[in-house]
Tab-separated table of C-alpha atoms in Angstrom:
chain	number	residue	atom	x	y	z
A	1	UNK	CA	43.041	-115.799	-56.621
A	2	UNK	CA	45.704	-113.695	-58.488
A	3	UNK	CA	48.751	-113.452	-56.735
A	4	UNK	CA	48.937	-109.461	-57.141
A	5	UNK	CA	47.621	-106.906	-59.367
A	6	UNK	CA	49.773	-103.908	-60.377
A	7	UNK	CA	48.192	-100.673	-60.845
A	8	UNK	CA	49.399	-98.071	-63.284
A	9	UNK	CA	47.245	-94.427	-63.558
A	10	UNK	CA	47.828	-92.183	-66.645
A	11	UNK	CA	47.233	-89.338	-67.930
A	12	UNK	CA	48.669	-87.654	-71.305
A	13	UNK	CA	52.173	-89.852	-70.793
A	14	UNK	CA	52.223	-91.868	-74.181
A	15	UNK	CA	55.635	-90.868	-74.562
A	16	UNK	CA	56.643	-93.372	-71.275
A	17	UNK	CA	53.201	-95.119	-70.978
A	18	UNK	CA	54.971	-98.180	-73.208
A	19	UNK	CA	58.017	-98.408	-70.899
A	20	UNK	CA	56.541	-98.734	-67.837
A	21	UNK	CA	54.100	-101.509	-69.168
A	22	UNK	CA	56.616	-103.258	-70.678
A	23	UNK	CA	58.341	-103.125	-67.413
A	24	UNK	CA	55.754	-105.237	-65.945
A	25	UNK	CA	54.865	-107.626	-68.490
A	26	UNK	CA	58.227	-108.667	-68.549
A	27	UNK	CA	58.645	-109.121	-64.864
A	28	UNK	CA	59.715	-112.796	-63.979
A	29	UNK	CA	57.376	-113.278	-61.716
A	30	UNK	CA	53.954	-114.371	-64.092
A	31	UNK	CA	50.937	-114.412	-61.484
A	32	UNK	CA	49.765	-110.809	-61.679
A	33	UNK	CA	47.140	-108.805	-63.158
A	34	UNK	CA	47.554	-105.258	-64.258
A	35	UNK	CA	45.301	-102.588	-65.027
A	36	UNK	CA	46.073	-99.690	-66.813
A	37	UNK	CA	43.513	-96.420	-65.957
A	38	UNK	CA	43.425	-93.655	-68.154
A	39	UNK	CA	42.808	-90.372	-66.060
A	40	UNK	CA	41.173	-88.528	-69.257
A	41	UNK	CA	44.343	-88.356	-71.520
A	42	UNK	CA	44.101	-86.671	-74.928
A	43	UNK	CA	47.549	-88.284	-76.181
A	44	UNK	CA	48.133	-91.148	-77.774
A	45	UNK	CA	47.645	-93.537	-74.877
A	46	UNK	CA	44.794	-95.537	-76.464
A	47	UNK	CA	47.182	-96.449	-79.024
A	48	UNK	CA	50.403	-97.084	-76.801
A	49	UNK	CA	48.375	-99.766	-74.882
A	50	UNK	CA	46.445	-101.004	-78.258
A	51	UNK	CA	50.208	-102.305	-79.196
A	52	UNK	CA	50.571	-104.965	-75.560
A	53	UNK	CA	48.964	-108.511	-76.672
A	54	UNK	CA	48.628	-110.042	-73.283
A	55	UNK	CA	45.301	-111.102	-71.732
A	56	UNK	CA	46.796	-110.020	-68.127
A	57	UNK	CA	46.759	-106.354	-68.968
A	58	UNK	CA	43.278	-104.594	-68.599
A	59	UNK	CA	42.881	-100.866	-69.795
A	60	UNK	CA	40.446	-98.740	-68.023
A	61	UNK	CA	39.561	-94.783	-69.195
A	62	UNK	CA	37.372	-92.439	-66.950
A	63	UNK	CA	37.052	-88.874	-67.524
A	64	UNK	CA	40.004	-86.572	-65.834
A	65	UNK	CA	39.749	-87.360	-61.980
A	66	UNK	CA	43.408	-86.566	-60.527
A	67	UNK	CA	45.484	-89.838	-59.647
A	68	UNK	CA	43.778	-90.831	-56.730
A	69	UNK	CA	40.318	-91.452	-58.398
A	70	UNK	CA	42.377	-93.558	-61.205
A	71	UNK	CA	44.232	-95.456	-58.774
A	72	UNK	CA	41.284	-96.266	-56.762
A	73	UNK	CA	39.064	-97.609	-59.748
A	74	UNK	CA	41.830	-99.613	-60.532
A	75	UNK	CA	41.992	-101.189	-56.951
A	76	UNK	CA	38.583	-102.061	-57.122
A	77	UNK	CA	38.199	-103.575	-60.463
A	78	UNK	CA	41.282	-105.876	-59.264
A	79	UNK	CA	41.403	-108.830	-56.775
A	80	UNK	CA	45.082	-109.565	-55.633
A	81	UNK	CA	46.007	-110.750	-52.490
A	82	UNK	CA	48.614	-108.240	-53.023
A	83	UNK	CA	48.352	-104.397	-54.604
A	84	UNK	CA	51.540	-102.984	-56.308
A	85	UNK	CA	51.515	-99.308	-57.973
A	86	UNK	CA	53.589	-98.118	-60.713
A	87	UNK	CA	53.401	-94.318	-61.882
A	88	UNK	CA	53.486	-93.822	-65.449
A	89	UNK	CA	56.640	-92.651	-65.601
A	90	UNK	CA	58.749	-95.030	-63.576
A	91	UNK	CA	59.744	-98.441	-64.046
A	92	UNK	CA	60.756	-102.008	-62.641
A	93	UNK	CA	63.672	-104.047	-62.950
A	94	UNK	CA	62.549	-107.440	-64.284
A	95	UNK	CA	63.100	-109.254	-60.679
A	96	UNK	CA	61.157	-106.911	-58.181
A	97	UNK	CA	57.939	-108.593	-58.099
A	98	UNK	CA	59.431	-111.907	-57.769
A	99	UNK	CA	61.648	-110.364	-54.993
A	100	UNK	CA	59.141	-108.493	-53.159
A	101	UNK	CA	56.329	-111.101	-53.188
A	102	UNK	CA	58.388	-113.246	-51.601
A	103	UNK	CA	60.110	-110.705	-49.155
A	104	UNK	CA	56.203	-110.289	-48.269
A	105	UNK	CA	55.555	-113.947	-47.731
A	106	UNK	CA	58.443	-114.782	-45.540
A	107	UNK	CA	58.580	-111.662	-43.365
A	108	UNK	CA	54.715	-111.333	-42.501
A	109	UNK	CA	54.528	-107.259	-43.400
A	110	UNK	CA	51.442	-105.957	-44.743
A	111	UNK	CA	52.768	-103.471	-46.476
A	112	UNK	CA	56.896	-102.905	-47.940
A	113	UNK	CA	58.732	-101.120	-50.435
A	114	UNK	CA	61.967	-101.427	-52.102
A	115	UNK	CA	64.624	-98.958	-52.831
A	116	UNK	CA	65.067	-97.126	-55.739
A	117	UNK	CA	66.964	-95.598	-58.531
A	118	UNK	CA	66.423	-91.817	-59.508
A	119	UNK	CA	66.918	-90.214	-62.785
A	120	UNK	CA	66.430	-86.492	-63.221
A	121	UNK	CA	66.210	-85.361	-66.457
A	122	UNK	CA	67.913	-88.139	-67.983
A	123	UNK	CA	70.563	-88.367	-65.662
A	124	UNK	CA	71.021	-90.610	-62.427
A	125	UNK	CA	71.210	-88.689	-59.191
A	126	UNK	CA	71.608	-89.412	-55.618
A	127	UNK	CA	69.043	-89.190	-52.853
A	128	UNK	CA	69.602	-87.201	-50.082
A	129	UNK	CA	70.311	-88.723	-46.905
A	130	UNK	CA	66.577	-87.399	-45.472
A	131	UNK	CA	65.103	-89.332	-48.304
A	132	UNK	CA	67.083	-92.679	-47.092
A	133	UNK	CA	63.778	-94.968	-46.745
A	134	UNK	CA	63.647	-96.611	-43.490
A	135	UNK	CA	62.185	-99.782	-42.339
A	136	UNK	CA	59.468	-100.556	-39.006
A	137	UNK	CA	57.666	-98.037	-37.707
A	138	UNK	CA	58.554	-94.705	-38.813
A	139	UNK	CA	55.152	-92.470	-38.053
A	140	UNK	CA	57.049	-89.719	-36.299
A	141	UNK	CA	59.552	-88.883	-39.472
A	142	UNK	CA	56.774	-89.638	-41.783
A	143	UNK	CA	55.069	-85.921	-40.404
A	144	UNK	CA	58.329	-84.562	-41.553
A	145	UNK	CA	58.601	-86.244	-45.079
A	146	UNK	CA	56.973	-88.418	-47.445
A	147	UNK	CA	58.974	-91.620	-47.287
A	148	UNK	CA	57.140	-94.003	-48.487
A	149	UNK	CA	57.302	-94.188	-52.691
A	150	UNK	CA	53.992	-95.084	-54.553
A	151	UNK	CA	56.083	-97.090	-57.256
A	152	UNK	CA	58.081	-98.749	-54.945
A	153	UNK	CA	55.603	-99.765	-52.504
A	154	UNK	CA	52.968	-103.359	-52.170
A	155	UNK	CA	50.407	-103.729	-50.041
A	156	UNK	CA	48.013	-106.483	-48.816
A	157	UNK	CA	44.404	-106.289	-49.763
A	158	UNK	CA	43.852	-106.563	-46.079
A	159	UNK	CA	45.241	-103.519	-45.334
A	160	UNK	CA	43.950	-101.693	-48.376
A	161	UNK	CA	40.108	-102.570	-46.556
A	162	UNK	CA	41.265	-101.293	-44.029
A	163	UNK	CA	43.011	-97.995	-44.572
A	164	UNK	CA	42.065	-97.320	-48.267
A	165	UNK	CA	40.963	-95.584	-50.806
A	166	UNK	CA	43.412	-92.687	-51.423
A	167	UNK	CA	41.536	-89.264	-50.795
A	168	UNK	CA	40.009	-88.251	-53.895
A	169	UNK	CA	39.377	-84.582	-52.726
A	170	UNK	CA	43.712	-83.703	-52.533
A	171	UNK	CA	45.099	-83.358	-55.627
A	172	UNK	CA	48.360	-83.523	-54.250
A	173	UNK	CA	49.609	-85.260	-51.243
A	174	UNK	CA	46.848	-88.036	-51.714
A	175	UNK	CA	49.513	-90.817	-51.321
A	176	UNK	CA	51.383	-89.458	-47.918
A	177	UNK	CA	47.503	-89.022	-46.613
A	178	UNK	CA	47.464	-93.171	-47.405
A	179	UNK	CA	50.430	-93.669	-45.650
A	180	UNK	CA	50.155	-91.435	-43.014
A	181	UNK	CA	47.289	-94.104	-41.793
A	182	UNK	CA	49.222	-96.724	-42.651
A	183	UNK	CA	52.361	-95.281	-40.427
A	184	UNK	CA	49.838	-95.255	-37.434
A	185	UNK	CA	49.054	-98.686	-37.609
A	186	UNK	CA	51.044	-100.984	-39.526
A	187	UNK	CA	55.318	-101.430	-39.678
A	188	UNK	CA	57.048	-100.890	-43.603
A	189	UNK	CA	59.018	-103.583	-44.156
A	190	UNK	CA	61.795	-102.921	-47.083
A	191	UNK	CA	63.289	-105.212	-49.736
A	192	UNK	CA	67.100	-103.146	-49.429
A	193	UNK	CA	67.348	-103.873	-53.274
A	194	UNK	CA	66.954	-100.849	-55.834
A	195	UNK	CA	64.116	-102.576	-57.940
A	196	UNK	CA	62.560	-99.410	-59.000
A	197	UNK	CA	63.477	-96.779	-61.452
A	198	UNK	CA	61.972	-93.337	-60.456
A	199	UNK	CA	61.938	-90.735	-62.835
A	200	UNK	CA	61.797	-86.910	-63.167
A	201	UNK	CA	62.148	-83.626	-64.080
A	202	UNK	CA	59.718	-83.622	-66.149
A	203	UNK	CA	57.023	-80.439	-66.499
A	204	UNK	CA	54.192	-82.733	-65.514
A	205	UNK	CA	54.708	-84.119	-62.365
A	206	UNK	CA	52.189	-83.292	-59.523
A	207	UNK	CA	55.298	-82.005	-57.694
A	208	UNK	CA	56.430	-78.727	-59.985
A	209	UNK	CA	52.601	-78.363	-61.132
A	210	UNK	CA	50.598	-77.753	-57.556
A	211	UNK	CA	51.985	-74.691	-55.733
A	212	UNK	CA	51.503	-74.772	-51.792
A	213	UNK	CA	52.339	-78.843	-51.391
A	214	UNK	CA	52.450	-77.957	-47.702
A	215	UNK	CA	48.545	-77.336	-47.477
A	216	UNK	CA	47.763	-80.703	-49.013
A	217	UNK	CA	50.024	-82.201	-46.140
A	218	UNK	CA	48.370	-80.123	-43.168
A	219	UNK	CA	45.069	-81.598	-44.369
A	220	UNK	CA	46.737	-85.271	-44.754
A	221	UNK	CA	47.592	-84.743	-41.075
A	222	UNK	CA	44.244	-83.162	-40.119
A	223	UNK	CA	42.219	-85.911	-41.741
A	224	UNK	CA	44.433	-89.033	-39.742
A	225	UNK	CA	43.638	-86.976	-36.471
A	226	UNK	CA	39.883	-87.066	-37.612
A	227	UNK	CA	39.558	-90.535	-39.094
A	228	UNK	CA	41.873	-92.784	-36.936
A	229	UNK	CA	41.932	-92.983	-33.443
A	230	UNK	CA	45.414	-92.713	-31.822
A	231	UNK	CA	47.268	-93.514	-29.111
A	232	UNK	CA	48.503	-90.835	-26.580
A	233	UNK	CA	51.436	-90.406	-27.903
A	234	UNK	CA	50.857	-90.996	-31.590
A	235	UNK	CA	48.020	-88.073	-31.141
A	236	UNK	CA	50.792	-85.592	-29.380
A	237	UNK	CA	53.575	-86.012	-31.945
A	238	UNK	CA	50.906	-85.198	-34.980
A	239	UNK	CA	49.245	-82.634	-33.090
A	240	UNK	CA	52.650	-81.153	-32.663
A	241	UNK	CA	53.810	-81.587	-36.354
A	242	UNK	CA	50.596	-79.941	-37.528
A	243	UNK	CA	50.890	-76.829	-35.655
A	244	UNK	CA	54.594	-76.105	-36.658
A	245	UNK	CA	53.563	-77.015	-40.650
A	246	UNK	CA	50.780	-74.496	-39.747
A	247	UNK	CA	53.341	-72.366	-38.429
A	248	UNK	CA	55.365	-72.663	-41.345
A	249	UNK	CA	52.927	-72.264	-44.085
A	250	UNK	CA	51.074	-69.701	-42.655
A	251	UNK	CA	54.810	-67.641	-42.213
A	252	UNK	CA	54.849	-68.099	-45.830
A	253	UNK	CA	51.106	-66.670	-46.638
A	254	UNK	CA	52.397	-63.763	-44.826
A	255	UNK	CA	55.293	-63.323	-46.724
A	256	UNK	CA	53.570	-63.470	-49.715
A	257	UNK	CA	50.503	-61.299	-49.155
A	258	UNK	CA	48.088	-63.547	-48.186
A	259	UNK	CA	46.925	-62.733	-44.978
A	260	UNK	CA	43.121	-64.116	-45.141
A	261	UNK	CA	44.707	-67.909	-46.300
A	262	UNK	CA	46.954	-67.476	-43.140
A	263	UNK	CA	43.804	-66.666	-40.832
A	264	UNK	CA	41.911	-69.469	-42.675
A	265	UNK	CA	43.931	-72.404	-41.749
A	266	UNK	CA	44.787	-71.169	-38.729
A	267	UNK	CA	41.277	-70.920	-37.282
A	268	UNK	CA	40.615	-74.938	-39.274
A	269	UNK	CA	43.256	-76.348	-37.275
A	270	UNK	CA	42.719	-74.575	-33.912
A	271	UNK	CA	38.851	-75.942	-34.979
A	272	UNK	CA	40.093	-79.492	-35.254
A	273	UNK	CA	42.210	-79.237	-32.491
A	274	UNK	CA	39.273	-78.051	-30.285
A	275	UNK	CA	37.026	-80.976	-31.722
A	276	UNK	CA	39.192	-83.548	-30.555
C-alpha cells in the first residue's frame, strides 16, 4: 500500500497549478501518490500538468463540480494509508511530508496539521492570534472559527471512512463541515513547524467570491447536529453556537433588506432544533 496520496483540486489556476505540483514531487519523502483533479478549467491546466514526467502523478478532469466534488473523486480513486490536500494555490516546503508522516506514526493521531506561512498578495503577513492553530480537542472554538487548514492538514484513511466525503451540496464552508465532525470525535495533533505556504489575495478564492460565508457555516453546524450523535455537552455548546450565528446572520438580513432570508433560517433551525 502507498504510504499517502496527496490530493490537489483545480480549477482555471495554470498560472500556480505548476508550483504547487512541483512542490510535491520534490518532497523528500518518495512513497506517495498524487492526483491532480481538474474541476472543469478552461485555462491552460491540461498543458501545465502535460509538462510533470513522473508516473506518481495522476491527472483527473470532471466537468465543473465546486472543490468538494474534485476533492472527493480524488480520495476515492486513491488508496493511502494516509490523505494529504494541497489547494492549488499553496505550497510545501520540501520536508513536510517526511515530517508529518512521521509526526503521524509516532504520536498515534488520526488526523494533524502543521503550521503555516501566509502570503497576501505577494507579501508575507502575520496571522492573527484567533487564527493561532491549536492542538487536542478544540470542538468548542472550532464553532467560532475554521482552524483547521485544508493544505496543511493529513488524515488517516480510517477516519476519512468514517467521517468523509466533504459535502458536495456547500459551495463554501465544505471543509469546516469535514472538520466540524472530525472536532466531535477525533483530537488534531500539530507538527509546530511552518511546512506550508498559504497563499492569497487573489480574486478567485472561495473566500472573496461567495457572499454570506456565515450561512454555509450555520448549515455545517446544522448538518453535525443531524448526522453525528453527540454527547450532552458537545450537543449544548453547538446548539448554542448555532443560535447566536443565527442571531448574527439573521441581524445582518435585516440590515440589509432581507427580511424573508431572516424568517427562513430562522424557522430551519428552530425546525432542527425541534427534531432533535
Amino acid at each position: 500500500m502507498t504510504c499517502v496520496s496527496v490530493i490537489i483540486p483545480t480549477h482555471d489556476r495554470a498560472d500556480v497549478l505548476g508550483r504547487a505540483v512541483a512542490s510535491v514531487l520534490g518532497q523528500t519523502w518518495t512513497d506517495f501518490e498524487l492526483f491532480v483533479v481538474d474541476d472543469g478549467s478552461s485555462d491552460a491546466t491540461a498543458s501545465v500538468l502535460a509538462e510533470f514526467d513522473d508516473p506518481r502523478l495522476t491527472g483527473m478532469h470532471q466537468e465543473n463540480k465546486g472543490v468538494s466534488a474534485a476533492r472527493n473523486l480524488g480520495i476515492a480513486a486513491s488508496g493511502g494509508r494516509y490523505v494529504a490536500l494541497l489547494d492549488s494555490d499553496d505550497y510545501w516546503m520540501p520536508d513536510k511530508l517526511e515530517k508529518q508522516i512521521r509526526f503521524m506514526a509516532e504520536s498515534g493521531f488520526a488526523i494533524c496539521q502543521t503550521e503555516e506561512i501566509w502570503i497576501r498578495n505577494g507579501q508575507r503577513v502575520n496571522p492573527r492570534f484567533k487564527h493561532a492553530k491549536p492542538a487536542g480537542w478544540f470542538l468548542e472554538r472550532s464553532l467560532e472559527l475554521c482552524l483547521i487548514s485544508p493544505s496543511c492538514v493529513m488524515f488517516t484513511r480510517e477516519l476519512w471512512r468514517e467521517l468523509g466525503p466533504f459535502d458536495e451540496r456547500l459551495p463554501a464552508c465544505e471543509d469546516y463541515s469535514l472538520w466540524l465532525r472530525v472536532g466531535a470525535r477525533h483530537p488534531v495533533g500539530l507538527v509546530p513547524e511552518a511546512l506550508t505556504v498559504k497563499t492569497g489575495g487573489h480574486a478567485d478564492q472561495l473566500s472573496r467570491r461567495i457572499i454570506g460565508l456565515d450561512l454555509y457555516r450555520i448549515y455545517a453546524m446544522i448538518d453535525l447536529l443531524r448526522s453525528m450523535a453527540l454527547g450532552g455537552e458537545q450537543r449544548i455548546m453547538v446548539e448554542a453556537a448555532l443560535r447566536e450565528r443565527v442571531r448574527l446572520y439573521a441581524q445582518g438580513c435585516i440590515k440589509h433588506g432581507k427580511d424573508e432570508e431572516a424568517v427562513r433560517v430562522r424557522e430551519l433551525t428552530a425546525e432542527v432544533m425541534r427534531g432533535l
